[in-house]
Coordinates of C-alpha atoms and ligand atoms in Angstrom, one line a residue:
X209 CA 19.6 -46.8 -113.2
X210 CA 17.0 -48.9 -111.3
X211 CA 15.8 -46.6 -108.5
X212 CA 12.8 -45.3 -110.4
X213 CA 11.0 -45.8 -113.7
X214 CA 11.5 -48.7 -116.0
X215 CA 14.5 -50.0 -114.1
X216 CA 12.6 -50.0 -110.8
X217 CA 9.6 -51.8 -112.4
X218 CA 12.0 -54.4 -113.9
X219 CA 13.8 -54.9 -110.6
X220 CA 10.5 -55.5 -108.8
X221 CA 9.1 -57.9 -111.3
X222 CA 12.4 -59.8 -111.6
X223 CA 12.6 -60.1 -107.8
X224 CA 9.0 -61.3 -107.6
X225 CA 10.0 -64.1 -109.9
X226 CA 13.0 -65.2 -107.8
X227 CA 15.8 -63.1 -109.2
X228 CA 18.4 -61.8 -106.7
X229 CA 18.5 -58.1 -107.6
X230 CA 21.1 -55.4 -107.3
X231 CA 19.4 -52.1 -107.5
X232 CA 22.0 -49.6 -108.6
X233 CA 21.6 -45.9 -109.3
X234 CA 22.8 -42.4 -108.3
X235 CA 19.4 -41.8 -106.6
X236 CA 20.1 -43.5 -103.2
X237 CA 16.9 -42.6 -101.5
X238 CA 14.5 -44.1 -104.1
X239 CA 17.0 -47.0 -104.6
X240 CA 17.0 -48.0 -100.9
X241 CA 13.2 -47.6 -100.7
X242 CA 12.8 -50.0 -103.6
X243 CA 15.1 -52.5 -102.0
X244 CA 13.0 -52.2 -98.8
X245 CA 9.8 -52.8 -100.8
X246 CA 11.3 -55.8 -102.6
X247 CA 12.4 -57.3 -99.3
X248 CA 9.0 -56.6 -97.7
X249 CA 7.5 -58.6 -100.6
X250 CA 9.8 -61.6 -99.8
X251 CA 12.4 -60.8 -102.5
X252 CA 16.2 -60.6 -102.3
X253 CA 17.8 -57.2 -103.2
X254 CA 20.6 -54.9 -102.2
X255 CA 21.3 -51.3 -103.2
X256 CA 24.7 -50.3 -104.6
X257 CA 25.4 -46.7 -105.5
X258 CA 26.9 -46.2 -108.9
X259 CA 27.4 -43.5 -111.5
X260 CA 27.7 -45.5 -114.7
X261 CA 30.1 -43.0 -116.2
X262 CA 32.6 -43.6 -113.4
X263 CA 34.8 -46.5 -114.3
X264 CA 35.9 -47.3 -110.7
X265 CA 32.3 -47.2 -109.4
X266 CA 31.2 -49.5 -112.2
X267 CA 33.9 -52.0 -111.4
X268 CA 32.9 -51.8 -107.7
X269 CA 29.3 -52.4 -108.6
X270 CA 30.0 -55.6 -110.5
X271 CA 32.2 -56.9 -107.7
X272 CA 29.6 -56.0 -105.1
X273 CA 26.9 -57.8 -107.1
X274 CA 29.0 -60.9 -107.4
X275 CA 30.1 -60.8 -103.7
X276 CA 26.5 -60.5 -102.6
X277 CA 24.9 -63.2 -104.7
X278 CA 27.8 -65.4 -105.9
X279 CA 27.9 -64.2 -109.5
X280 CA 26.1 -62.2 -112.2
X281 CA 23.8 -63.8 -114.8
X282 CA 22.0 -60.7 -116.2
X283 CA 23.1 -57.1 -116.8
X284 CA 20.2 -54.7 -117.4
X285 CA 21.8 -51.5 -118.8
X286 CA 18.9 -49.1 -118.1
X287 CA 20.5 -45.9 -116.8
X288 CA 19.8 -43.1 -119.3
X289 CA 19.2 -39.4 -119.6
X290 CA 17.6 -37.1 -122.1
X291 CA 19.0 -33.7 -122.8
X292 CA 15.7 -32.1 -121.7
X293 CA 16.6 -33.2 -118.1
X294 CA 19.9 -31.4 -118.3
X295 CA 19.2 -28.1 -120.1
X296 CA 16.6 -25.9 -121.7
X297 CA 18.8 -25.3 -124.7
X298 CA 17.9 -28.1 -127.1
X299 CA 18.3 -26.6 -130.6
X300 CA 21.4 -27.2 -132.7
X301 CA 22.4 -23.6 -132.2
X302 CA 21.8 -23.4 -128.4
X303 CA 22.8 -26.8 -127.1
X304 CA 26.2 -26.9 -125.4
X305 CA 28.8 -29.4 -126.2
X306 CA 28.8 -30.3 -122.5
X307 CA 25.1 -31.3 -122.7
X308 CA 25.7 -33.4 -125.8
X309 CA 28.7 -35.1 -124.3
X310 CA 26.9 -35.8 -121.0
X311 CA 24.1 -37.6 -122.8
X312 CA 26.5 -39.7 -124.9
X313 CA 28.6 -40.5 -121.8
X314 CA 25.8 -41.8 -119.7
X315 CA 23.8 -43.5 -122.4
X316 CA 26.6 -45.0 -124.5
X317 CA 29.8 -45.1 -122.5
X318 CA 27.9 -46.2 -119.4
X319 CA 26.5 -49.2 -121.3
X320 CA 30.0 -50.1 -122.6
X321 CA 31.6 -49.8 -119.2
X322 CA 29.0 -51.9 -117.4
X323 CA 29.4 -54.6 -120.0
X324 CA 33.2 -54.4 -119.7
X325 CA 33.2 -54.9 -116.0
X326 CA 30.4 -57.4 -115.8
X327 CA 32.1 -59.6 -118.4
X328 CA 34.3 -61.7 -116.1
X329 CA 31.2 -62.6 -114.0
X330 CA 28.9 -63.2 -117.0
X331 CA 31.5 -65.5 -118.5
X332 CA 31.1 -67.7 -115.4
X333 CA 27.3 -67.9 -115.8
X334 CA 25.5 -70.6 -117.7
X335 CA 22.6 -68.3 -118.6
X336 CA 24.4 -64.9 -119.3
X337 CA 22.5 -62.1 -120.8
X338 CA 23.0 -58.4 -121.4
X339 CA 19.9 -56.3 -122.0
X340 CA 20.3 -52.7 -123.2
X341 CA 17.7 -49.9 -123.2
X342 CA 17.4 -48.5 -126.7
X343 CA 14.4 -46.4 -127.7
X344 CA 12.2 -45.8 -130.7
X345 CA 14.6 -43.0 -131.3
X346 CA 17.3 -45.6 -132.0
X347 CA 15.3 -46.2 -135.2
X348 CA 13.3 -43.0 -136.0
X349 CA 13.6 -39.2 -135.9
X350 CA 12.0 -37.0 -133.2
X351 CA 12.1 -33.3 -132.5
X352 CA 14.6 -32.0 -129.9
X353 CA 16.3 -35.4 -129.5
X354 CA 19.7 -34.8 -131.2
X355 CA 21.9 -36.2 -128.4
X356 CA 19.4 -38.7 -127.1
X357 CA 18.6 -40.1 -130.5
X358 CA 22.3 -40.3 -131.4
X359 CA 23.1 -42.1 -128.2
X360 CA 20.2 -44.6 -128.6
X361 CA 21.2 -45.3 -132.2
X362 CA 24.6 -46.1 -130.8
X363 CA 23.2 -48.3 -128.0
X364 CA 21.4 -50.3 -130.7
X365 CA 24.5 -50.8 -132.8
X366 CA 26.7 -51.5 -129.7
X367 CA 24.2 -54.2 -128.7
X368 CA 24.7 -56.0 -132.1
X369 CA 28.5 -55.6 -131.9
X370 CA 28.6 -57.0 -128.4
X371 CA 26.3 -59.9 -129.4
X372 CA 28.9 -60.8 -132.0
X373 CA 32.0 -60.4 -129.8
X374 CA 30.5 -62.2 -126.8
X375 CA 29.0 -65.1 -128.7
X376 CA 32.0 -67.3 -128.1
X377 CA 31.4 -66.8 -124.4
X378 CA 27.7 -67.8 -124.8
X379 CA 26.6 -64.3 -123.6
X380 CA 23.5 -63.1 -125.3
X381 CA 23.1 -59.3 -125.9
X382 CA 19.7 -57.8 -126.9
X383 CA 18.4 -54.2 -127.2
X384 CA 14.8 -53.2 -126.5
X385 CA 13.3 -50.0 -127.9
X386 CA 10.4 -48.5 -125.9
X387 CA 7.9 -46.0 -127.3
X388 CA 6.5 -43.5 -124.8
X389 CA 6.5 -45.0 -121.3
X390 CA 5.2 -42.9 -118.4
X391 CA 8.2 -42.1 -116.3
X392 CA 10.1 -38.9 -115.2
X393 CA 12.2 -38.8 -118.3
X394 CA 9.0 -38.4 -120.4
X395 CA 7.5 -35.8 -118.0
X396 CA 10.7 -33.8 -118.2
X397 CA 10.7 -34.1 -122.0
X398 CA 7.1 -32.9 -122.2
X399 CA 7.7 -30.0 -119.8
X400 CA 10.5 -28.8 -122.1
X401 CA 8.3 -28.8 -125.2
X402 CA 6.8 -25.5 -126.4
X403 CA 3.3 -27.1 -126.2
X404 CA 3.4 -30.1 -123.8
X405 CA -0.1 -31.3 -124.6
X406 CA 0.5 -31.2 -128.3
X407 CA 3.7 -33.1 -127.8
X408 CA 2.0 -35.7 -125.7
X409 CA -0.7 -36.1 -128.3
X410 CA 1.9 -36.5 -131.0
X411 CA 3.7 -39.1 -129.0
X412 CA 0.7 -41.1 -128.0
X413 CA -1.3 -40.6 -131.2
X414 CA 1.0 -43.0 -133.0
X415 CA 0.6 -45.9 -130.6
X416 CA -1.8 -48.5 -132.1
X417 CA -2.6 -49.3 -128.4
X418 CA -4.0 -45.9 -127.5
X419 CA -2.2 -45.1 -124.3
X420 CA 1.2 -44.4 -122.9
X421 CA 3.2 -47.5 -121.9
X422 CA 3.9 -48.2 -118.2
X423 CA 7.2 -49.4 -116.7
X424 CA 5.5 -52.8 -115.9
X425 CA 4.9 -53.3 -119.7
X426 CA 8.6 -53.0 -120.4
X427 CA 9.6 -55.0 -117.3
X428 CA 7.8 -58.1 -118.8
X429 CA 9.9 -57.9 -121.9
X430 CA 13.2 -57.4 -120.0
X431 CA 12.4 -60.4 -117.8
X432 CA 11.7 -62.5 -120.8
X433 CA 15.0 -61.4 -122.4
X434 CA 16.7 -62.2 -119.1
X435 CA 15.2 -65.7 -118.9
X436 CA 16.1 -69.0 -120.5
X437 CA 12.8 -68.9 -122.3
X438 CA 14.5 -66.4 -124.7
X439 CA 17.6 -68.5 -125.2
X440 CA 17.5 -68.3 -129.0
X441 CA 17.0 -64.5 -129.0
X442 CA 20.4 -62.8 -129.6
X443 CA 21.5 -59.5 -131.2
X444 CA 17.8 -58.6 -131.5
X445 CA 16.4 -55.1 -131.6
X446 CA 12.9 -55.5 -130.0
X447 CA 10.4 -52.6 -130.2
X448 CA 8.0 -52.2 -127.4
X449 CA 6.1 -49.2 -128.5
X450 CA 2.4 -50.0 -128.8
X451 CA 2.9 -50.4 -132.5
X452 CA 4.1 -46.9 -133.2
X453 CA 6.9 -47.8 -135.6
X454 CA 4.7 -50.4 -137.4
X455 CA 2.9 -47.7 -139.4
X456 CA 2.9 -44.1 -140.5
X457 CA -0.3 -42.5 -139.1
X458 CA -2.1 -41.1 -136.1
X459 CA -5.1 -42.6 -134.3
X460 CA -7.7 -40.2 -135.7
X461 CA -7.2 -41.9 -139.1
X462 CA -8.6 -45.0 -137.5
X463 CA -11.4 -43.2 -135.7
X464 CA -9.7 -43.9 -132.3
X465 CA -8.9 -41.6 -129.4
X466 CA -6.0 -41.6 -127.0
X467 CA -7.0 -42.9 -123.6
X468 CA -5.7 -41.1 -120.5
Ligands
LIG621 P1 14.0 -42.4 -115.5 O1 12.7 -42.6 -114.8 O2 14.5 -41.0 -115.6 O3 15.1 -43.4 -114.8 C1 16.4 -43.3 -115.3 C2 17.3 -43.7 -114.1 O4 18.7 -43.6 -114.5 C3 17.2 -42.6 -113.0 O5 17.0 -43.3 -111.7 C4 18.5 -41.9 -113.0 O6 18.9 -41.4 -111.8 C5 19.4 -43.0 -113.5 N1 20.6 -42.4 -114.0 C6 20.8 -41.3 -114.7 N2 22.1 -41.1 -114.9 C7 22.8 -42.1 -114.3 C8 24.2 -42.4 -114.1 N3 25.1 -41.6 -114.6 N4 24.5 -43.5 -113.4 C9 23.5 -44.3 -112.9 N5 22.2 -44.0 -113.0 C10 21.8 -42.9 -113.7 O7 13.9 -43.0 -117.0 P2 13.1 -44.2 -117.6 O8 12.0 -43.7 -118.4 O9 12.8 -45.2 -116.6 O10 14.2 -44.7 -118.6 C11 15.0 -45.9 -118.4 C12 15.7 -46.2 -119.7 O11 14.7 -46.4 -120.7 C13 16.6 -45.1 -120.2 O12 17.8 -45.6 -120.8 C14 15.7 -44.4 -121.2 O13 16.5 -43.7 -122.2 C15 15.0 -45.6 -121.8 N6 13.8 -45.2 -122.5 C16 12.7 -44.7 -121.8 C17 11.6 -44.3 -122.5 C18 10.4 -43.7 -121.9 O14 9.4 -43.3 -122.6 N7 10.3 -43.6 -120.6 C19 11.5 -44.5 -123.9 C20 12.6 -45.1 -124.6 C21 13.7 -45.5 -123.8 P3 18.5 -39.9 -111.4 O15 17.1 -39.9 -111.1 O16 19.4 -39.6 -110.2 O17 18.9 -39.0 -112.6

C-alpha cells in the first residue's frame, strides 16, 4: 500500500536513508512514478503489484522482494481502506456485509498474509521487523467507523500476538496508531460526512499540535521502528496523533485554534 499517502512517504524517506525499497500496491501508476522519483533521487526501489488479500500475489511479492534485494529485513504493513472509500452506506442499518468484510479482509487478513509469507525471509535477517499500521481508532471510538475501527483494533492485537509468536525468531513486531494524517483516505472520509468542515474540526480540534499530521511525520516513526535504533521496542502500540488521545478536550478550551 505504498503508492500514495503514508506508505509512499515512508518508502521515500527509507530510500533516502539507504533502504532498498519495494513499493507495492494495486495502484501501479502512482507506484511506478514513486519508484522513478526514488531512483532520480539516487535511491534503490522496484515496483511490485500486489493485492494484499490475494494469497498468491502476496507470496509472489515477498519472493520478488527477496530476489531483487537478497532478502527482507522490514515489512511495513500499510495497505488499508476505510468503508467511506467503498460505500456511502455507513450506518449499522445500511452498511452491507460485503463492505464490512472487504474492510476486514484488506486491513486484517492482508496484514496476516503479508506477515505469513514474509516470515521465511525475515527469519534469515539479523534485524527483522514488522511494522503494522493501526489507528487511533484501534484505541478509541469514532463516528461512522464500525468496520475500520474493528479492523484496526484487530491489527493492534494481531501485532502483539505476532510479537509473542515471532520472538523466538528475533523478529520484532510493532503497531503505530496515527491520528488524522492528510491523505486520500481522510479526504474520502470527510467527503462522506454530513458536514465535512465540522468533521474536520472535530478531528483536528483534539490534536494538541494544532494541525493535521502529514505522511512525512509518520514516515519518521516507521523508519525509527524499522531501524536498529529501536531494537528494544517490541510489541508496542505507538500513538502518533498530535496528542489527541492524551486528553479529553478540544483546542478552544486552551484558547488555541486549528492551523490550516
Ligand atoms: P491512502 O492514501 O488511501 O493509501 C492506502 C494505500 O493502500 C493506497 O495506495 C491503496 O491503493 C492501497 N491499498 C488499498 N487496498 C489495497 C489492497 N487490497 N492491496 C494493496 N494495496 C491496497 O491511505 P493512508 O492514509 O496513506 O493510509 C495508510 C495506512 O495508514 C492505512 O492502513 C490507514 O488505515 C492507516 N491510517 C491512516 C490515517 C490517516 O489519517 N491518513 C490514520 C490512521 C491510520 P488504492 O489507491 O488503489 O486503493
